[in-house]
Coordinates of C-alpha atoms and ligand atoms in Angstrom, one line a residue:
X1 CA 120.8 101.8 137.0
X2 CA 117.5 102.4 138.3
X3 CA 115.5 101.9 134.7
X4 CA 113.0 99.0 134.8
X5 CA 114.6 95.6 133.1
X6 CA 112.9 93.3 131.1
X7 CA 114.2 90.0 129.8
X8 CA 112.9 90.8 126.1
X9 CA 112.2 94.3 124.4
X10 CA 109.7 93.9 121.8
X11 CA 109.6 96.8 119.2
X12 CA 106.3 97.3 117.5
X13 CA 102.4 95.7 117.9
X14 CA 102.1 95.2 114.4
X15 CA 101.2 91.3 112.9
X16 CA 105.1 90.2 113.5
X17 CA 105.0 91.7 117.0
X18 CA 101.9 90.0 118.0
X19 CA 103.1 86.9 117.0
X20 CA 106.8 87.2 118.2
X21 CA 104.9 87.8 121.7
X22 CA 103.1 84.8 121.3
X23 CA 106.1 82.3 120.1
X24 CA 107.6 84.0 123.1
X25 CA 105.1 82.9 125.6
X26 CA 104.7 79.2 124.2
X27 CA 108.4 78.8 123.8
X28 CA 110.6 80.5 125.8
X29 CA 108.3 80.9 129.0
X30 CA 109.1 82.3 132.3
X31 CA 110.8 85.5 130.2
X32 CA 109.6 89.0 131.4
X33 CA 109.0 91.1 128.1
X34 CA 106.9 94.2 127.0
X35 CA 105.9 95.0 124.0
X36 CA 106.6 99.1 123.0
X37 CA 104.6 100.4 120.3
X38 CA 104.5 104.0 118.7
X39 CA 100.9 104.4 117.9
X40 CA 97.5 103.9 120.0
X41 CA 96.6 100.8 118.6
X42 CA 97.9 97.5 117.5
X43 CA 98.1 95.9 114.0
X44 CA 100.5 97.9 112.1
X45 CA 99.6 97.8 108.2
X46 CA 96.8 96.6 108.9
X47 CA 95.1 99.7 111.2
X48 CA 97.0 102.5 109.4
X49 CA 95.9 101.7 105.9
X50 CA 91.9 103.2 105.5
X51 CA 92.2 103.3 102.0
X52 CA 89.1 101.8 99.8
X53 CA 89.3 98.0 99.3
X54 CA 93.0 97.9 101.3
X55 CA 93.6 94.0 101.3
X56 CA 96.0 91.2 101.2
X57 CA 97.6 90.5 97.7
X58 CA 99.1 87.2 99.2
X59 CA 96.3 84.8 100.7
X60 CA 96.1 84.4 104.1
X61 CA 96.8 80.9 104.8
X62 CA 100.6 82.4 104.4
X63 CA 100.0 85.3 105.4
X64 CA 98.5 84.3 108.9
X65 CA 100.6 82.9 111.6
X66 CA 101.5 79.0 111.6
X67 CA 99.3 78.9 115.3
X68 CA 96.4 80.3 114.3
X69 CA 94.4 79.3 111.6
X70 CA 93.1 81.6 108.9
X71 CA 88.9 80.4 109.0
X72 CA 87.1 83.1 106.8
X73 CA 86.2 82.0 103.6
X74 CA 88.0 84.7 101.4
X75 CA 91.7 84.0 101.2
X76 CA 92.6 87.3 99.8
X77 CA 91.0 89.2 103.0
X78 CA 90.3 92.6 103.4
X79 CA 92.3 95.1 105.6
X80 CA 89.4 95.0 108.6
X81 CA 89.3 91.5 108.5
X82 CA 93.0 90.8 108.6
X83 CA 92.8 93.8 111.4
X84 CA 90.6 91.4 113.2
X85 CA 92.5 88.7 113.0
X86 CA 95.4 90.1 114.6
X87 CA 93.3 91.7 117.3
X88 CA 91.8 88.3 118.3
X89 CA 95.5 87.1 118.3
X90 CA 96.8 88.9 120.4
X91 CA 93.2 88.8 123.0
X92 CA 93.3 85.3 122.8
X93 CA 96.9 85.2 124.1
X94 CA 96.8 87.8 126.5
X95 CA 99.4 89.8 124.4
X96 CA 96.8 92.7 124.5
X97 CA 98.2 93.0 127.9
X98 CA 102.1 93.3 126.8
X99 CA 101.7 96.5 124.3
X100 CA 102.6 100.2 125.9
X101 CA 100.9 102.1 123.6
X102 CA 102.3 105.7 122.3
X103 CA 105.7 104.3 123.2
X104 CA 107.9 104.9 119.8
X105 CA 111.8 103.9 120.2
X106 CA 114.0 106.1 119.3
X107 CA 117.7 104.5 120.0
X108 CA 118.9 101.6 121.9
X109 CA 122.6 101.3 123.4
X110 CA 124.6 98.1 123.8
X111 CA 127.1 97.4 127.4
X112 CA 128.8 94.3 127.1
X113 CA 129.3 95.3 130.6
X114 CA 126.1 95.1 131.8
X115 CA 125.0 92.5 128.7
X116 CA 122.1 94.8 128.3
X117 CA 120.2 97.5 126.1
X118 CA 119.4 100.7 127.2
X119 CA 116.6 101.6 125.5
X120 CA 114.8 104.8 124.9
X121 CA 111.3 105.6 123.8
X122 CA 109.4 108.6 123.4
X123 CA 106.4 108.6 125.5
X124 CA 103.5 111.6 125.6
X125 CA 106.6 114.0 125.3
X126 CA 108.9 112.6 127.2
X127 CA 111.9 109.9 127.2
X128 CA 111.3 107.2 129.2
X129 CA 114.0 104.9 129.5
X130 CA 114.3 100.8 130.0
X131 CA 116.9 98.0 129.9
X132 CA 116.8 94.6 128.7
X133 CA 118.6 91.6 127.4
X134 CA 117.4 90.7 124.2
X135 CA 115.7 93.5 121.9
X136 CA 113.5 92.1 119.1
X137 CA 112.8 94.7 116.4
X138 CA 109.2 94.0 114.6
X139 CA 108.8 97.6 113.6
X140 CA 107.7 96.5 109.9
X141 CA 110.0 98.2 107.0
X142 CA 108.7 101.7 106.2
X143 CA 108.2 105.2 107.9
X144 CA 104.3 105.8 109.6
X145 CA 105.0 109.5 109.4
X146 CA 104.7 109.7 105.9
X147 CA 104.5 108.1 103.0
X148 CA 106.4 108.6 99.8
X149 CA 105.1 111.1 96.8
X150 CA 107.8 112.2 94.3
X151 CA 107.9 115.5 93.2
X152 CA 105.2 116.8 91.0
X153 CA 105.9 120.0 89.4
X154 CA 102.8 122.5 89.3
X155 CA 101.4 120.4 92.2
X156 CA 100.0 124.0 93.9
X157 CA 98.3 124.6 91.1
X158 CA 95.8 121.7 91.0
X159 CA 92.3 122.7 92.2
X160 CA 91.3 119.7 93.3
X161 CA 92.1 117.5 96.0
X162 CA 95.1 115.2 95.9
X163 CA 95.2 112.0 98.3
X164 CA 98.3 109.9 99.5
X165 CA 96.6 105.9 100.3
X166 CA 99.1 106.2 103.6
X167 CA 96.9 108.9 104.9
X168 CA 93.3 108.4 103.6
X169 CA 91.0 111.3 104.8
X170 CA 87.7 109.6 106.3
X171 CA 85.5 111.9 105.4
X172 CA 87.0 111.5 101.4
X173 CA 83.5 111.2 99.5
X174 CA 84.8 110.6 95.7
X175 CA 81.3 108.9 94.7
X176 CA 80.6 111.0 90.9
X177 CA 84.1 112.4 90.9
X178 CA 86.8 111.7 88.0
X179 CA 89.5 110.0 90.0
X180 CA 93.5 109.8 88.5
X181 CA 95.3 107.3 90.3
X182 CA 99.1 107.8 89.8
X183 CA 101.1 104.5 90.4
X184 CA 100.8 100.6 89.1
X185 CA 101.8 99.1 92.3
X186 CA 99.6 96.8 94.6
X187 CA 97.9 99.9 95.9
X188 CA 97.0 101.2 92.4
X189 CA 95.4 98.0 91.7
X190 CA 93.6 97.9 94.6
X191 CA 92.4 101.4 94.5
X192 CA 91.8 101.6 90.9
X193 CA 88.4 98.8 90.5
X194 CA 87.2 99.9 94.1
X195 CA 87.0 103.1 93.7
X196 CA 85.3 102.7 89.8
X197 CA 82.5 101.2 91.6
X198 CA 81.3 105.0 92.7
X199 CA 83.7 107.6 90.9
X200 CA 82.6 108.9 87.5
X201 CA 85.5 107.5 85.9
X202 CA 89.1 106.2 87.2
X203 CA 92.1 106.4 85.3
X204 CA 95.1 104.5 86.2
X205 CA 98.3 106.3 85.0
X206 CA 101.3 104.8 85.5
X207 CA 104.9 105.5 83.7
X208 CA 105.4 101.9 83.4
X209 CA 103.6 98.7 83.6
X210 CA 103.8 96.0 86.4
X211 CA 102.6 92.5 85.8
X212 CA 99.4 91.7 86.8
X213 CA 97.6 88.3 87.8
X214 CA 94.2 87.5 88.2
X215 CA 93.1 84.6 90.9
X216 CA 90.0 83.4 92.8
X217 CA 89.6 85.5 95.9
X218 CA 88.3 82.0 97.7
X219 CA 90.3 78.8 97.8
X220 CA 87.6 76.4 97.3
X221 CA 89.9 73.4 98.0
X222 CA 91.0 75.8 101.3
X223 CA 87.1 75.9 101.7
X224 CA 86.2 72.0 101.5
X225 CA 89.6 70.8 103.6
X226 CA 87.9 73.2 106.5
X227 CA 84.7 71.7 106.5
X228 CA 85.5 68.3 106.7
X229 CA 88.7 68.3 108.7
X230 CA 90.2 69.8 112.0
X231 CA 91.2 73.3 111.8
X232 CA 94.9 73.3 112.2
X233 CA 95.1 69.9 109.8
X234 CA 93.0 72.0 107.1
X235 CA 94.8 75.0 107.8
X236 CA 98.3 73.6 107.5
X237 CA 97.5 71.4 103.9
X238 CA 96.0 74.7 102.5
X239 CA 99.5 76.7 103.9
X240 CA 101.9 74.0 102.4
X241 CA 100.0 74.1 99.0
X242 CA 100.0 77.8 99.1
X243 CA 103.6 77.5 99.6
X244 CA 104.7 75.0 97.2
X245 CA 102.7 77.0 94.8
X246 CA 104.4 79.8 95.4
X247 CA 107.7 79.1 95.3
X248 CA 107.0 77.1 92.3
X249 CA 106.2 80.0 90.2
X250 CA 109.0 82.1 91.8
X251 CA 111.4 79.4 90.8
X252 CA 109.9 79.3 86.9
X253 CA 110.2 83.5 86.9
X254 CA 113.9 83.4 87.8
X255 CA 114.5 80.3 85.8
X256 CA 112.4 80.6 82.4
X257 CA 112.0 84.4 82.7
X258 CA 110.3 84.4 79.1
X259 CA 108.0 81.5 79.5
X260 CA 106.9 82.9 82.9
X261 CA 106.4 86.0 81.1
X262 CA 104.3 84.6 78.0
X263 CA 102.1 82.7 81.0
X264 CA 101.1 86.0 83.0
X265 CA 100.7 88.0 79.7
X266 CA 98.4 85.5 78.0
X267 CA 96.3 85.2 81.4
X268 CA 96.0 89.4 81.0
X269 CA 94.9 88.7 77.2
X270 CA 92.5 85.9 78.2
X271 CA 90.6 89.3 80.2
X272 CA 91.3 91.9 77.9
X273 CA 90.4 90.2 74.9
X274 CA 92.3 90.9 71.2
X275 CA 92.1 94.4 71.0
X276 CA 93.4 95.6 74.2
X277 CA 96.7 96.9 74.0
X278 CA 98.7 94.6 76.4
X279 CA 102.0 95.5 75.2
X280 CA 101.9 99.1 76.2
X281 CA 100.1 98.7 79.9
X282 CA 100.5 95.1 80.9
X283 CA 103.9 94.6 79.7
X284 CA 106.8 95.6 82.0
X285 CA 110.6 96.6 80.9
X286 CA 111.5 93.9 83.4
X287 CA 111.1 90.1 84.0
X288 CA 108.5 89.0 86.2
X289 CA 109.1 88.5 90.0
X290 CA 112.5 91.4 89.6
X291 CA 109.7 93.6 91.0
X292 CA 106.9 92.1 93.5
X293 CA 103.8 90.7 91.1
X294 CA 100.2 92.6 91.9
X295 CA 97.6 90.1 91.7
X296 CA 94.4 90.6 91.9
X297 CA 91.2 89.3 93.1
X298 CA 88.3 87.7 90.9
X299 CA 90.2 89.6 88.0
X300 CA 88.4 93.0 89.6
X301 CA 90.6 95.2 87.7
X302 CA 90.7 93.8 84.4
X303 CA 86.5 94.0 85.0
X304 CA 86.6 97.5 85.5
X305 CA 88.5 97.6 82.8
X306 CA 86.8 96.4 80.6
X307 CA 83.3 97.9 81.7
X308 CA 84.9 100.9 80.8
X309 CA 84.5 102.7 84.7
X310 CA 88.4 102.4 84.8
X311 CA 91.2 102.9 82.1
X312 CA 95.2 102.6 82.0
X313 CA 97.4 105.6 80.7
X314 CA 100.5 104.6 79.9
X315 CA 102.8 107.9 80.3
X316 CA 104.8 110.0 82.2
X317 CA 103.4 113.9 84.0
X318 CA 105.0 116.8 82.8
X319 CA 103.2 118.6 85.2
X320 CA 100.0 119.0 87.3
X321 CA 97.9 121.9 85.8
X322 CA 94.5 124.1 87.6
X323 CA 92.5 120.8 85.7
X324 CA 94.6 117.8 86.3
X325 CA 97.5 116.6 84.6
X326 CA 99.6 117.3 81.4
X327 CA 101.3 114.6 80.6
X328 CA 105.0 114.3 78.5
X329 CA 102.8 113.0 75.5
X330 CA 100.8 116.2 75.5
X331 CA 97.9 114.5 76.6
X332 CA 95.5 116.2 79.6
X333 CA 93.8 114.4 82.2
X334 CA 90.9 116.3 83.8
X335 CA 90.4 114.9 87.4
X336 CA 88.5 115.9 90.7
X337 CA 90.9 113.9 92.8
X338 CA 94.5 112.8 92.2
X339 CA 95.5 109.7 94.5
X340 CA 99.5 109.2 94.2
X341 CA 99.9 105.8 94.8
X342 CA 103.1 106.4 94.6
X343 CA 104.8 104.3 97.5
X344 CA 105.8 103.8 100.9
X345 CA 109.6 105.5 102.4
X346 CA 111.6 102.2 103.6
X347 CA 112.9 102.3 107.0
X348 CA 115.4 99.8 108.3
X349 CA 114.4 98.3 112.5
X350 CA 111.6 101.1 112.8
X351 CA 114.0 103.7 112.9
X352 CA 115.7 103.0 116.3
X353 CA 119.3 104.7 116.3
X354 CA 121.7 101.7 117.1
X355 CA 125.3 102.0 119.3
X356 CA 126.9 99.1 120.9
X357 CA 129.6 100.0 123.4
X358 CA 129.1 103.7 122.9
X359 CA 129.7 103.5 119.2
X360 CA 127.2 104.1 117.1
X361 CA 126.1 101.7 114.1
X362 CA 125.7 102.2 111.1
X363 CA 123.4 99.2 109.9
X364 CA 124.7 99.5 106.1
X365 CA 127.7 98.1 107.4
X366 CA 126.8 95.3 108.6
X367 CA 125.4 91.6 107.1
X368 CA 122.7 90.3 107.9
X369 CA 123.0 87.3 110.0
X370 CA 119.9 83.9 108.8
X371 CA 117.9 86.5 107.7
X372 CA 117.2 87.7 111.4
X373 CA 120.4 89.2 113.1
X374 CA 123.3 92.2 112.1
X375 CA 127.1 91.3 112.1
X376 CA 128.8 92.6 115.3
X377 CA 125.2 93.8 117.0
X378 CA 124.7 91.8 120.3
X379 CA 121.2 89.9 121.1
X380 CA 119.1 91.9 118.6
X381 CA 116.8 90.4 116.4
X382 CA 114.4 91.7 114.0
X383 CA 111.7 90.4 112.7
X384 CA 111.5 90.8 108.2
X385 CA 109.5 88.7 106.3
X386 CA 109.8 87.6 103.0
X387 CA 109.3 89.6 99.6
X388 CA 109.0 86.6 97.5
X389 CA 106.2 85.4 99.3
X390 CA 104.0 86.3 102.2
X391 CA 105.5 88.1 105.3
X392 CA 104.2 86.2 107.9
X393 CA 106.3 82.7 106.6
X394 CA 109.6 84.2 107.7
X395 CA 108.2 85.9 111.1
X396 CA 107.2 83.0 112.2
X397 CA 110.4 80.7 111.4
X398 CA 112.2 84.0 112.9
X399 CA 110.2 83.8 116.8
X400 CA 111.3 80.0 116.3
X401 CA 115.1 80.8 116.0
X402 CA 115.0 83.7 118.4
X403 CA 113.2 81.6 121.2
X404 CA 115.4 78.8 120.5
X405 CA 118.0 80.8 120.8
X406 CA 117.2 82.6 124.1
X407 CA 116.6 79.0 125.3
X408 CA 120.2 77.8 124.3
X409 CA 122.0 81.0 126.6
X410 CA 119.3 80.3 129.3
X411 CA 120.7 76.7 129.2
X412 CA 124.5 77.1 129.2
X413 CA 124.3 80.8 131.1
X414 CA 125.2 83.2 128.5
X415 CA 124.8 86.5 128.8
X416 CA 125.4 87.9 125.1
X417 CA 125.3 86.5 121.5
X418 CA 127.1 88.1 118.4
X419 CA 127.8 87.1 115.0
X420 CA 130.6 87.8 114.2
X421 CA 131.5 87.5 110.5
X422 CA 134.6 86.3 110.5
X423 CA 135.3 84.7 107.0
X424 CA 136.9 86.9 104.0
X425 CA 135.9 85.1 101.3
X426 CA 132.2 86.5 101.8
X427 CA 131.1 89.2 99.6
X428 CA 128.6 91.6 99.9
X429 CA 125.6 91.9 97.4
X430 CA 122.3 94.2 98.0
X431 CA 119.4 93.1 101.1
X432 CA 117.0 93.2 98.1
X433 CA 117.7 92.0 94.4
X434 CA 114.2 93.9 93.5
X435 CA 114.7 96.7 91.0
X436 CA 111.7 98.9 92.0
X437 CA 111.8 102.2 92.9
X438 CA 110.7 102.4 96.5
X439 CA 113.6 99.5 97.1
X440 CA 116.2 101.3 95.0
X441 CA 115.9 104.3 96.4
X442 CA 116.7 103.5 100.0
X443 CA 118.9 100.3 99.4
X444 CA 121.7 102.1 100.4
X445 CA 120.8 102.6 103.9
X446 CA 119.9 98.8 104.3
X447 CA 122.5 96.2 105.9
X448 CA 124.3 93.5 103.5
X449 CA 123.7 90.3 102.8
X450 CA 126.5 88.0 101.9
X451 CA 127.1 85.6 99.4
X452 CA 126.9 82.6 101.3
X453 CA 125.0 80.7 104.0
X454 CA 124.8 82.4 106.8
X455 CA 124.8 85.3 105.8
X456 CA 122.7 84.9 102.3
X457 CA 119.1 85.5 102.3
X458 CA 117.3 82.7 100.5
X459 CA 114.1 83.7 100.4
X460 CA 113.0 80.3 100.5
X461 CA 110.9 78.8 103.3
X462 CA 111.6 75.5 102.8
X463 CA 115.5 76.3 103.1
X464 CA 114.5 78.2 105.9
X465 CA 112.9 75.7 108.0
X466 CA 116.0 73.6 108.1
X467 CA 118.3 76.7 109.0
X468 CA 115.9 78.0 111.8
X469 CA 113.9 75.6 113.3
X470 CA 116.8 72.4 112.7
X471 CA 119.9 74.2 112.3
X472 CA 122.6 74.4 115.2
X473 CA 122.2 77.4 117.0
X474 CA 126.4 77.3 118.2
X475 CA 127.5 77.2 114.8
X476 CA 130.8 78.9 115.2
X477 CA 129.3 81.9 113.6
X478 CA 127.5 82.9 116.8
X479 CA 129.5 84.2 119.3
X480 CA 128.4 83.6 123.3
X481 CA 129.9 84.8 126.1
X482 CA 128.7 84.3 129.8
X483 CA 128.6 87.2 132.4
X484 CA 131.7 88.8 133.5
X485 CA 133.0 86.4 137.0
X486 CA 131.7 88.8 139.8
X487 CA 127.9 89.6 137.6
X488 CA 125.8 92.8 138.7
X489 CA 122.2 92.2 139.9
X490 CA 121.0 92.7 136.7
X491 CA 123.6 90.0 134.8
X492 CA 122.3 87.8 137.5
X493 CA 118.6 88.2 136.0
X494 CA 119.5 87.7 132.5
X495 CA 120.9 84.3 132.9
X496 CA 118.1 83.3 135.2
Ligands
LIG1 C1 99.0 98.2 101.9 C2 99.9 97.0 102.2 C3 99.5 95.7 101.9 C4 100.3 94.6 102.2 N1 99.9 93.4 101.8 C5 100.7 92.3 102.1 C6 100.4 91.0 101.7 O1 99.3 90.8 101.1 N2 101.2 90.0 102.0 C7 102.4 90.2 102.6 O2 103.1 89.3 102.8 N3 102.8 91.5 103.0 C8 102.0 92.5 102.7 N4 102.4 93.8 103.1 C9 103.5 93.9 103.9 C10 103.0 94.1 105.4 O3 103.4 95.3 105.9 C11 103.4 92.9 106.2 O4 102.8 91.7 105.6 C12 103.0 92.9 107.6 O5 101.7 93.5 107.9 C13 104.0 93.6 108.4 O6 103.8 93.4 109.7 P1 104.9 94.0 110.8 O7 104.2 93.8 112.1 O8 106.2 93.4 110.5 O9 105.0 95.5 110.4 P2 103.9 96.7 110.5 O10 102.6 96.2 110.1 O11 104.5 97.8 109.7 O12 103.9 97.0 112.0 C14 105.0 97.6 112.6 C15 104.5 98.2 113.9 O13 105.6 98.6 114.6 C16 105.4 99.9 115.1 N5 106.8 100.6 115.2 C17 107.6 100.8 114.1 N6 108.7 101.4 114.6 C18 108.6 101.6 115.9 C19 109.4 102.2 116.9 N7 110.6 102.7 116.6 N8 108.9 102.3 118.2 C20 107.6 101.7 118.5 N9 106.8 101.2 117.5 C21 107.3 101.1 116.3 C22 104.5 100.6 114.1 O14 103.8 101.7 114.7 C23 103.6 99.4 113.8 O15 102.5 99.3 114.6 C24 101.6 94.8 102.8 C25 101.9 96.1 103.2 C26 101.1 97.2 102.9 C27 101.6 98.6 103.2

């Protein structure tokens, strides 16, 4: 075959490669694995995002890894210190060492034959091609290339400059300038009291609302638990209350949808005061947690807000003009700079082209497998993290179940492992039951997941512990089968 083989592929440096690297290393050992990642630099999200203020919405106690603990004092970080983070993860572990840089995958081919992938990457204009066993996708879930902006009629004729976050120009200077951020996602909310701080004036406009939620950037219990107690011991009581927390208040969205509601809109009128007009830009068409919450830090936006260096406009563009916007109401916004915060393109396993026995796959038909696998796609794994809460909680429980899998065909010398969904009473329902736009529009090229366990997607770490960490790896689901009788060189390697 002549390609070099490793025991694991790794797809993509970002925070769930990094750790998937790690997990690897403590629990698996003895496995040869690489790590191949598109860009020049590790982190992911967290080194291609420049924009001002980028940050966490979901504290870091989740959102870091279950190893390492999270020891700044802010547990909403900021993009360079999450950056850091990861960085000192993977130097700490020697993963540093694992990454081929300016390696993007472009398709990976299945041979039951061989029990082996065939992978190819792109690589400083060329195709450079491997094989290994077990391929574990942690290429995050939307396209690097470009980010998404609808279309804007009139957009040539704006004079001034217009921004996407997903490619933020260094040498932006925005300080005096009248700023229009469209969007009223995470990034708007981010963008919009960050950049009031130097612009003349920022105005938020956004078609329709999202609910917003104010907390403490700092955990002070977080804080106090860290002085006066071991690291991981503080670490792990502030992750667990961060969890329970969370899942808490996603249970009492879905449950008590109205309740939930009145909570979240009273905290907005507890900022904005009486006058404010809540209903039109702070209350959504949809119940909270159908769309990912924004919350944000120390309540910065509804400050800005309220110092007047930031204002919501509720309405839709009818078109950009020389001067800014016109909007369906009639109204004209005059800006300097127009940032469309208007998303990110979903991508489903970083784009890597799939075929297993010459055939190639098409991903929307197939169900998703704990979360973490694709019906009828042979040792392949990929690494998605939660949209109810942070990422990081799933990534973590996934490494656990892919390493303890990898350990169980080590053990009784398999060479391959399938699910197979076998059972016709299981129906298929959407990946993601979020009605946003960004998930919407590409839900169609996303695999299924089923209606029951275990192919459902629970979203709920508690649930997921037991199935990943506990739960029987040969459940009858799982398909194994060992090397054909007389095995190749390279079957020979795979089962160790
Ligand atoms: C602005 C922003 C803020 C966010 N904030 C939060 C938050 O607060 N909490 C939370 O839980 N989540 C948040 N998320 C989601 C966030 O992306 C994840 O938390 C996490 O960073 C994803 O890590 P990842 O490694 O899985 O993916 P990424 O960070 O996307 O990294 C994927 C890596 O894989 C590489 N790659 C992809 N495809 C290929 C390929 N074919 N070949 C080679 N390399 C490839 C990419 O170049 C990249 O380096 C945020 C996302 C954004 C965009």
């Amino acid at each position: 075959m002549g390609s070099e083989h490793l025991d694991v592929l790794i797809v993509g440096a970002g925070l769930s490669g990094i750790g998937a690297g790690v997990h690897l290393q403590k629990r698996s050992p003895g496995r040869t694995y690489a790590i191949l990642e598109g860009r020049e630099r590790l982190g992911g999200t967290w080194d291609l995002f420049r924009y001002p203020g980028i940050r966490s919405d979901s504290d870091m106690y989740t959102l870091g890894y279950a190893f390492k603990p999270w020891e700044e004092v802010k547990a909403i970080a900021d993009g360079p210190s999450i950056l850091r983070y990861v960085n000192e993860t993977a130097r700490e572990h020697g993963i540093d060492r694992r990454i081929r840089y300016g390696h993007r995958v472009r398709r990976a081919s299945w041979s039951s034959g061989d029990a082996c992938w065939t992978v190819v990457a792109e690589h400083a204009g060329a195709e450079v091609e491997l094989t290994c066993s077990f391929l574990f996708v942690c290429g995050g879930y939307y396209k690097y290339a470009e980010g998404y902006t609808p279309e804007f009629a009139g957009k040539e004729d704006f004079q001034g400059r217009i921004v996407h976050p997903q490619h933020w120009p260094e040498d932006l200077d925005y300080a005096g300038k009248r700023v229009v951020v469209i969007g009223s996602g995470a990034t708007a909310v981010t963008l919009v009291p960050e950049m009031a701080k130097k612009a003349a004036h920022v105005t938020m406009l956004q078609r329709s609302p999202t609910y917003v939620v104010a907390r403490p950037s700092e955990d002070d219990l977080a804080n106090k638990l860290r002085r006066h107690l071991p690291a991981m011991l503080a670490y792990g009581l502030s992750r667990w209350k961060r969890v329970l927390l969370q899942q808490y208040f996603f249970n009492l969205c879905r449950r008590k949808p109205a309740h939930a509601k009145k909570l979240i809109l009273s905290g907005v009128r507890a900022y904005m005061g009486p006058d404010y007009d809540v209903a039109t830009h702070f209350t959504p068409r949809y119940n909270p947690w159908e769309q990912r919450l924004c919350l944000v830090p120390d309540a910065d936006l509804f400050i800005a807000l309220r110092r007047k260096t930031a204002s919501i406009v509720t309405d839709e563009i009818e078109t950009f003009t020389a001067k800014g916007l016109r909007l369906k109401s009639g109204a004209e916004l005059e800006a300097d700079l127009i940032v469309t915060a208007t998303g990110l393109n979903l991508e489903v396993l970083g784009g890597v082209g799939l075929a297993v026995e010459g055939k190639a796959v098409d991903l929307a038909t197939t169900f998703n497998y704990k979360g973490l696998m694709y019906s009828g796609v042979p040792n392949l794994a990929s690494s998605f993290g939660y949209t109810n809460a942070s990422w990081t909680l799933k990534c973590d429980l996934t490494c656990e179940y892919v390493c303890r899998l990898l350990n169980h065909m080590r053990k009784h010398g398999y060479a391959q492992c399938t699910p197979r969904l076998t059972d016709a009473s299981v129906t298929a329902e959407p990946w993601i039951d979020f009605s946003s736009g960004y998930v919407q529009r590409t839900l169609g090229r996303f695999p299924k997941q089923g209606s029951k366990a275990p192919w459902k997607l629970r979203q709920n770490y508690a649930l997921d512990i037991l199935t990943l960490r506990f739960g029987r790896i040969d459940d009858g689901v799982m398909e194994f089968s060992r090397p054909p009788a007389k095995p190749s060189e390279l079957q020979k390697s795979l089962v160790g």
